[in-house]
Tab-separated table of C-alpha atoms in Angstrom:
chain	number	residue	atom	x	y	z
A	1	MET	CA	73.448	229.995	177.576
A	2	ARG	CA	73.091	228.910	181.427
A	3	ALA	CA	70.457	231.221	182.172
A	4	VAL	CA	68.179	229.755	178.816
A	5	ILE	CA	68.846	226.103	180.464
A	6	VAL	CA	68.175	226.970	183.691
A	7	ALA	CA	65.120	228.629	182.850
A	8	ALA	CA	63.669	225.777	180.551
A	9	PHE	CA	64.631	223.263	183.241
A	10	ALA	CA	63.218	225.107	186.522
A	11	ALA	CA	59.575	225.900	184.425
A	12	PHE	CA	59.460	221.939	183.318
A	13	ILE	CA	60.202	220.556	187.020
A	14	LEU	CA	57.923	223.529	188.251
A	15	SER	CA	55.184	222.651	185.773
A	16	ILE	CA	54.931	218.906	186.591
A	17	LEU	CA	55.002	219.722	190.585
A	18	LEU	CA	51.963	222.483	190.132
A	19	THR	CA	50.234	220.894	187.701
A	20	PRO	CA	48.796	217.811	190.156
A	21	ILE	CA	48.499	220.470	192.826
A	22	ALA	CA	46.284	222.528	190.466
A	23	ILE	CA	44.411	219.056	189.127
A	24	LYS	CA	43.145	218.462	193.172
A	25	VAL	CA	42.465	222.191	193.878
A	26	PHE	CA	40.136	222.542	190.533
A	27	THR	CA	39.002	219.473	191.166
A	28	ARG	CA	37.921	220.309	194.437
A	29	LEU	CA	36.253	223.682	193.527
A	30	ARG	CA	34.416	221.417	190.984
A	31	ALA	CA	35.903	223.783	188.350
A	32	ASP	CA	35.214	221.069	185.542
A	33	GLN	CA	35.223	221.903	181.686
A	34	PRO	CA	31.685	222.078	180.505
A	35	ILE	CA	30.941	219.790	177.520
A	36	ARG	CA	28.520	220.852	174.488
A	37	ALA	CA	26.017	218.349	173.992
A	38	GLU	CA	24.969	219.923	170.822
A	39	GLY	CA	28.628	219.455	169.356
A	40	LYS	CA	27.771	215.494	168.975
A	41	VAL	CA	31.235	214.386	169.399
A	42	PRO	CA	30.781	211.402	171.604
A	43	PRO	CA	33.767	211.066	173.038
A	44	HIS	CA	33.963	214.185	174.704
A	45	LEU	CA	31.387	213.523	177.114
A	46	ALA	CA	33.362	211.383	178.596
A	47	LYS	CA	35.692	214.174	179.398
A	48	LYS	CA	32.697	215.707	181.760
A	49	GLY	CA	34.294	216.434	185.158
A	50	THR	CA	37.654	217.037	184.196
A	51	PRO	CA	38.992	219.898	185.380
A	52	THR	CA	39.828	223.226	183.409
A	53	MET	CA	41.873	226.414	184.262
A	54	GLY	CA	45.378	224.482	183.743
A	55	GLY	CA	46.664	227.374	182.086
A	56	VAL	CA	47.619	228.948	185.671
A	57	ALA	CA	50.208	226.164	186.593
A	58	PHE	CA	52.222	226.868	183.461
A	59	ILE	CA	52.055	230.485	183.723
A	60	LEU	CA	53.113	230.443	187.048
A	61	ALA	CA	55.828	228.173	186.368
A	62	THR	CA	56.962	230.342	183.647
A	63	VAL	CA	57.476	233.270	185.348
A	64	VAL	CA	59.250	232.011	188.592
A	65	ALA	CA	61.477	230.137	185.960
A	66	TYR	CA	62.163	233.549	184.612
A	67	ILE	CA	63.415	234.838	187.663
A	68	ALA	CA	65.271	232.116	188.084
A	69	GLY	CA	67.402	232.514	184.782
A	70	HIS	CA	67.744	236.197	185.731
A	71	LEU	CA	69.064	234.987	189.018
A	72	VAL	CA	71.788	233.122	186.929
A	73	LEU	CA	72.291	236.350	184.727
A	74	SER	CA	73.226	238.060	188.063
A	75	THR	CA	76.194	235.994	188.543
A	76	LEU	CA	77.994	236.723	184.998
A	77	PRO	CA	80.986	238.772	184.880
A	78	ASP	CA	80.551	242.666	184.144
A	79	VAL	CA	81.933	242.034	180.637
A	80	GLN	CA	79.170	239.935	179.826
A	81	LEU	CA	76.248	241.978	181.384
A	82	ARG	CA	77.116	244.510	178.934
A	83	LEU	CA	75.399	242.235	176.491
A	84	THR	CA	73.123	240.932	179.387
A	85	PRO	CA	70.950	242.713	181.670
A	86	ALA	CA	70.038	241.304	184.978
A	87	GLY	CA	67.427	243.100	185.961
A	88	PRO	CA	64.118	243.098	184.013
A	89	THR	CA	63.639	244.858	180.535
A	90	ALA	CA	61.132	246.666	178.848
A	91	THR	CA	60.781	243.143	176.622
A	92	GLY	CA	60.384	240.926	179.634
A	93	ILE	CA	57.430	243.320	180.650
A	94	VAL	CA	55.867	243.312	177.436
A	95	LEU	CA	55.957	239.687	176.938
A	96	LEU	CA	55.056	238.568	180.617
A	97	GLY	CA	52.831	241.315	180.605
A	98	LEU	CA	50.777	239.741	177.843
A	99	PHE	CA	51.034	236.371	178.610
A	100	ILE	CA	49.703	237.445	182.337
A	101	CYS	CA	47.159	239.830	181.198
A	102	THR	CA	45.441	237.486	178.450
A	103	GLY	CA	45.830	234.746	180.692
A	104	ALA	CA	43.537	236.606	183.430
A	105	LEU	CA	40.953	237.540	180.527
A	106	GLY	CA	40.779	233.639	179.973
A	107	PHE	CA	40.685	232.820	183.674
A	108	LEU	CA	37.632	235.313	184.038
A	109	ASP	CA	36.409	233.685	180.717
A	110	ASP	CA	36.488	229.752	182.364
A	111	TYR	CA	35.417	231.253	185.686
A	112	LEU	CA	32.275	232.502	184.011
A	113	LYS	CA	31.712	228.887	182.393
A	114	VAL	CA	31.907	226.958	185.410
A	115	SER	CA	30.066	229.368	187.372
A	116	LYS	CA	27.172	228.891	184.761
A	117	LYS	CA	27.733	225.397	184.430
A	118	ASN	CA	27.590	226.120	180.318
A	119	SER	CA	30.071	226.322	177.679
A	120	LEU	CA	29.353	230.351	176.400
A	121	GLY	CA	31.678	232.091	179.650
A	122	LEU	CA	32.320	235.967	178.341
A	123	ASN	CA	30.580	237.147	175.750
A	124	LYS	CA	32.342	237.482	172.411
A	125	ARG	CA	32.377	241.343	172.002
A	126	GLY	CA	33.770	241.160	175.649
A	127	LYS	CA	36.475	238.938	175.002
A	128	LEU	CA	37.635	240.787	172.115
A	129	ILE	CA	37.564	244.055	173.902
A	130	GLY	CA	39.839	242.889	176.630
A	131	GLN	CA	42.187	241.035	174.044
A	132	ALA	CA	42.374	244.581	172.189
A	133	LEU	CA	42.822	246.545	175.387
A	134	VAL	CA	45.764	244.325	176.647
A	135	GLY	CA	47.397	244.519	173.123
A	136	ALA	CA	47.098	248.213	172.941
A	137	VAL	CA	48.713	248.643	176.069
A	138	PHE	CA	51.726	246.526	175.487
A	139	GLY	CA	52.067	247.596	172.212
A	140	ILE	CA	52.365	251.242	173.781
A	141	ILE	CA	54.986	249.911	175.583
A	142	ALA	CA	56.657	248.235	172.897
A	143	LEU	CA	56.728	251.022	170.651
A	144	TYR	CA	57.115	254.057	172.551
A	145	PHE	CA	59.431	253.499	175.459
A	146	PRO	CA	63.145	253.118	173.935
A	147	ASN	CA	66.032	252.368	176.216
A	148	LYS	CA	69.329	254.640	176.205
A	149	ALA	CA	70.551	253.189	172.919
A	150	GLY	CA	67.118	254.103	171.524
A	151	GLY	CA	65.676	250.555	170.783
A	152	THR	CA	62.335	249.689	171.244
A	153	VAL	CA	60.738	246.427	171.405
A	154	GLY	CA	58.687	246.410	168.566
A	155	SER	CA	59.401	247.862	165.233
A	156	THR	CA	57.908	250.185	163.069
A	157	TYR	CA	58.819	248.191	159.642
A	158	LEU	CA	57.220	245.215	158.836
A	159	SER	CA	59.496	242.124	159.331
A	160	PHE	CA	60.050	238.530	157.843
A	161	VAL	CA	63.252	237.093	159.335
A	162	LYS	CA	64.120	240.377	159.590
A	163	GLU	CA	63.020	243.762	159.471
A	164	ILE	CA	62.091	244.744	156.049
A	165	TYR	CA	63.330	248.576	155.541
A	166	TRP	CA	61.016	249.635	152.590
A	167	LEU	CA	57.994	248.837	154.206
A	168	GLU	CA	57.562	251.446	157.403
A	169	ILE	CA	54.064	251.663	158.847
A	170	GLY	CA	55.228	254.251	161.758
A	171	LYS	CA	54.409	254.054	165.272
A	172	VAL	CA	50.462	253.795	164.996
A	173	GLY	CA	50.273	251.589	162.282
A	174	ALA	CA	53.004	249.196	164.425
A	175	VAL	CA	50.652	249.327	167.303
A	176	LEU	CA	47.159	248.318	165.615
A	177	LEU	CA	49.309	245.622	164.208
A	178	PHE	CA	50.326	244.547	167.152
A	179	ILE	CA	46.771	244.673	168.449
A	180	PHE	CA	45.641	242.668	165.495
A	181	VAL	CA	48.494	240.053	166.015
A	182	VAL	CA	47.595	239.515	169.572
A	183	MET	CA	44.019	239.078	169.090
A	184	SER	CA	44.887	236.828	166.029
A	185	MET	CA	46.891	234.332	167.848
A	186	SER	CA	45.349	234.240	171.016
A	187	ASN	CA	42.267	233.011	169.277
A	188	ALA	CA	44.298	230.687	166.718
A	189	VAL	CA	45.299	228.711	169.657
A	190	ASN	CA	42.123	228.876	171.297
A	191	LEU	CA	40.872	227.260	168.138
A	192	THR	CA	43.390	224.919	168.213
A	193	ASP	CA	42.409	223.942	172.113
A	194	GLY	CA	39.740	221.146	172.252
A	195	LEU	CA	41.646	217.811	172.124
A	196	ASP	CA	43.823	216.510	174.982
A	197	GLY	CA	47.342	217.965	174.466
A	198	LEU	CA	47.094	219.055	170.876
A	199	ALA	CA	47.549	223.058	171.341
A	200	THR	CA	50.111	222.530	174.482
A	201	GLY	CA	52.060	220.028	172.009
A	202	ALA	CA	51.525	222.733	169.197
A	203	SER	CA	52.799	225.624	171.505
A	204	VAL	CA	55.584	223.774	172.781
A	205	MET	CA	56.921	223.702	169.156
A	206	VAL	CA	56.246	227.145	168.209
A	207	ILE	CA	57.814	229.135	171.260
A	208	GLY	CA	60.226	226.638	171.305
A	209	ALA	CA	61.287	227.864	167.991
A	210	TYR	CA	61.388	231.217	169.216
A	211	ALA	CA	63.558	230.204	172.308
A	212	LEU	CA	66.386	229.295	169.536
A	213	ILE	CA	65.571	232.424	167.363
A	214	GLY	CA	66.171	234.481	170.319
A	215	PHE	CA	69.055	232.748	171.271
A	216	TRP	CA	70.592	232.492	167.767
A	217	GLN	CA	69.839	236.705	167.239
A	218	TYR	CA	71.636	236.938	170.723
A	219	ARG	CA	74.442	235.200	169.454
A	220	HIS	CA	74.797	237.878	166.366
A	221	TRP	CA	73.582	240.899	167.963
A	222	GLU	CA	74.098	243.814	166.324
A	223	THR	CA	74.614	246.071	169.459
A	224	ASP	CA	78.425	244.462	169.621
A	225	LYS	CA	79.381	243.074	166.756
A	226	ALA	CA	82.791	242.064	167.980
A	227	TYR	CA	81.147	239.458	170.166
A	228	SER	CA	79.167	238.131	167.668
A	229	VAL	CA	79.713	234.622	165.977
A	230	GLY	CA	79.140	236.222	162.320
A	231	ALA	CA	79.855	239.604	162.518
A	232	ALA	CA	79.052	239.989	158.219
A	233	TYR	CA	75.389	239.378	159.926
A	234	SER	CA	73.599	241.439	162.966
A	235	TYR	CA	70.240	241.598	164.317
A	236	ASN	CA	68.721	244.733	164.997
A	237	VAL	CA	66.512	243.661	167.938
A	238	ARG	CA	66.511	244.657	171.676
A	239	ASP	CA	66.870	242.278	174.440
A	240	PRO	CA	67.258	239.201	172.802
A	241	LEU	CA	68.402	237.326	175.212
A	242	GLU	CA	65.591	237.797	177.155
A	243	VAL	CA	63.284	236.819	174.477
A	244	ALA	CA	65.379	233.093	174.563
A	245	ILE	CA	64.856	233.038	178.589
A	246	ILE	CA	61.339	233.612	178.312
A	247	ALA	CA	60.581	231.519	175.542
A	248	ALA	CA	62.486	228.698	176.884
A	249	ALA	CA	60.656	228.844	180.259
A	250	ALA	CA	57.195	228.851	178.823
A	251	ALA	CA	58.257	225.921	176.550
A	252	GLY	CA	59.612	224.175	179.511
A	253	ALA	CA	56.719	224.420	181.408
A	254	LEU	CA	54.380	223.218	178.566
A	255	ALA	CA	56.847	220.273	178.319
A	256	GLY	CA	55.774	219.519	182.118
A	257	PHE	CA	52.173	220.399	181.445
A	258	LEU	CA	51.386	217.688	178.622
A	259	TRP	CA	52.905	215.241	181.009
A	260	TRP	CA	49.632	215.707	182.691
A	261	ASN	CA	47.511	217.256	179.843
A	262	THR	CA	48.218	214.273	177.072
A	263	SER	CA	45.474	211.955	176.354
A	264	PRO	CA	43.732	211.147	178.575
A	265	ALA	CA	43.991	214.423	179.620
A	266	ARG	CA	43.744	215.164	183.791
A	267	ILE	CA	43.470	218.898	183.279
A	268	PHE	CA	42.355	221.441	180.355
A	269	MET	CA	44.498	224.641	179.934
A	270	GLY	CA	41.196	226.230	179.216
A	271	ASP	CA	41.167	229.634	177.684
A	272	THR	CA	43.415	230.668	180.817
A	273	GLY	CA	46.021	228.539	178.884
A	274	ALA	CA	45.115	229.366	175.016
A	275	LEU	CA	44.891	232.749	175.156
A	276	ALA	CA	48.153	233.299	177.134
A	277	LEU	CA	49.931	231.053	174.604
A	278	GLY	CA	48.494	233.052	171.588
A	279	SER	CA	49.512	236.428	173.000
A	280	LEU	CA	52.971	235.383	174.049
A	281	ILE	CA	53.610	233.840	170.296
A	282	ALA	CA	52.573	237.251	169.163
A	283	GLY	CA	54.689	238.969	171.705
A	284	LEU	CA	57.763	236.710	170.293
A	285	ALA	CA	57.340	237.376	166.986
A	286	TYR	CA	56.818	241.533	167.671
A	287	SER	CA	59.881	241.383	169.637
A	288	THR	CA	62.263	239.270	167.073
A	289	ASN	CA	60.841	240.949	164.321
A	290	THR	CA	59.747	238.155	162.699
A	291	VAL	CA	56.074	239.082	162.297
A	292	LEU	CA	55.385	237.648	158.983
A	293	LEU	CA	57.133	234.736	159.737
A	294	VAL	CA	55.222	233.782	162.892
A	295	PRO	CA	52.209	232.293	160.418
A	296	ILE	CA	54.530	229.653	159.062
A	297	LEU	CA	55.745	228.577	162.593
A	298	GLY	CA	52.331	228.447	163.527
A	299	LEU	CA	51.215	226.767	160.109
A	300	LEU	CA	48.846	224.537	162.347
A	301	PHE	CA	47.249	227.215	163.956
A	302	LEU	CA	46.709	229.154	160.591
A	303	ILE	CA	44.984	225.940	159.018
A	304	ILE	CA	42.599	225.700	162.002
A	305	THR	CA	41.934	229.402	161.693
A	306	VAL	CA	41.383	229.797	157.900
A	307	THR	CA	39.033	226.384	158.008
A	308	TRP	CA	37.048	228.028	160.948
A	309	VAL	CA	36.727	231.134	158.775
A	310	MET	CA	36.032	229.430	155.321
A	311	GLN	CA	33.145	227.604	157.374
A	312	ILE	CA	31.552	230.477	159.098
A	313	GLY	CA	31.847	232.205	155.658
A	314	SER	CA	30.088	229.730	153.345
A	315	PHE	CA	27.523	229.095	155.587
A	316	ARG	CA	26.386	232.780	155.931
A	317	LEU	CA	26.779	233.240	152.540
A	318	THR	CA	25.047	229.863	151.002
A	319	GLY	CA	23.618	228.066	154.410
A	320	ARG	CA	25.938	225.200	153.349
A	321	ARG	CA	29.130	223.579	155.570
A	322	ILE	CA	32.209	222.958	154.090
A	323	PHE	CA	33.281	220.743	157.116
A	324	ARG	CA	31.454	218.522	159.448
A	325	MET	CA	32.597	220.660	162.069
A	326	VAL	CA	34.809	223.383	162.953
A	327	PRO	CA	37.737	223.762	164.531
A	328	LEU	CA	38.951	221.529	161.928
A	329	GLN	CA	40.099	218.457	164.636
A	330	HIS	CA	36.429	217.666	165.213
A	331	HIS	CA	35.582	217.284	161.427
A	332	PHE	CA	38.045	214.312	161.697
A	333	GLU	CA	36.563	213.307	164.730
A	334	LEU	CA	33.214	213.002	162.978
A	335	ALA	CA	34.842	211.407	159.999
A	336	GLY	CA	35.990	208.177	162.387
A	337	TRP	CA	39.447	209.380	163.068
A	338	SER	CA	40.391	208.632	166.885
A	339	GLU	CA	41.363	211.738	169.258
A	340	VAL	CA	45.297	210.360	169.611
A	341	ASN	CA	45.737	209.741	165.718
A	342	ILE	CA	44.115	213.707	165.108
A	343	VAL	CA	46.609	215.151	167.694
A	344	VAL	CA	49.587	213.034	166.853
A	345	ARG	CA	49.003	213.923	162.704
A	346	PHE	CA	48.220	217.740	163.339
A	347	TRP	CA	51.443	218.011	165.520
A	348	ILE	CA	53.411	216.442	162.625
A	349	ILE	CA	51.663	219.417	160.486
A	350	ALA	CA	52.585	222.042	163.412
A	351	GLY	CA	56.240	220.391	163.070
A	352	LEU	CA	56.719	220.735	159.465
A	353	GLY	CA	55.554	224.652	159.947
A	354	VAL	CA	58.417	225.254	162.745
A	355	ALA	CA	61.013	223.426	160.342
A	356	ILE	CA	60.096	225.664	157.181
A	357	GLY	CA	60.077	228.889	159.482
A	358	ILE	CA	63.388	227.872	161.228
A	359	GLY	CA	64.802	227.167	157.539
A	360	LEU	CA	63.966	230.304	156.474
A	361	PHE	CA	65.241	232.121	159.155
A	362	TYR	CA	68.462	230.377	159.051
A	363	ALA	CA	68.721	230.586	155.209
A	364	ASP	CA	68.585	234.236	155.140
A	365	PHE	CA	71.674	234.196	157.529
A	366	LEU	CA	73.642	231.660	155.417
A	367	ARG	CA	72.938	233.605	152.207
A	368	VAL	CA	74.369	237.293	153.583
A	369	VAL	CA	77.068	235.350	155.533
A	370	THR	CA	78.287	232.989	152.603
A	371	LYS	CA	78.207	236.456	150.465
A	372	ALA	CA	80.681	238.281	152.963
A	373	PRO	CA	84.391	238.624	152.210
């Protein structure tokens, strides 16, 4: 527990301190977010000149805080280290690898936007190929590199709150699904970004939920039922405490970034942050065996993505638009809602999704424990 708290607190402080530095650096470099004039959302024109690429700050804060969390683990007695690896794990490599590599892809996209002074950046095909390659590399690591006990980061079974043992998809299928989830979540968070603090606040909730899930799984870990609080119910996952540390660090870093990113934003996360956050959420879902739970936990991301698909599909098939503008948050801007109202109300939706998801996760635990002799 100490390692999780230290990681979250260290990430928060680092992010609070690093983000103003990032604001100064990217402002001097004139790395401001290009604003599309054709979007016809007048309030956005006032944001011209606000620096982007802020995701660099919370990515760096998360990595440093992860190291701090492991320094705490190195002080634990040997009896606890049986269950708590002090060194980096395959789970850490997969999660932080996804976070950093997709962040680098987003950074390239942001850099092209800034250097060309338009909102196009990396072309869609290039971005999708990059996401697929990153997903493939870490999907293979997650499925094909077991530890000494034979456990892998990902599972060959579909999962909801646990593995669904009658839905085996094999290693190849699991890697392909991993790629799909990484690409879907990366683009979902990217679509949600666009209003001050919207994607940041929603991501804090989802990633914070995974910190709770990871720690709960650690307390009820199948590897050592004797130390489990509820031996009647255990989770067959690899390195759950590692998941909790990384998720807590990322949530803390995002909370610190939100201090500067909330309205009026002093800096934007850019694709650097959005792609990184989406892929991290995908990795957290896979490493906790909650792949089918992530659409509920990420309810806001799901709604914004589905409405975007509906708009594109409707326009291509019928030539008509369902919404005034997509992503959905811009529809409400054109309807006259203030930016702060949209963000707060969308945060409420995000919070409801997280509450329902955590409730379903815990309900399954109670279902088994209450029936146990």
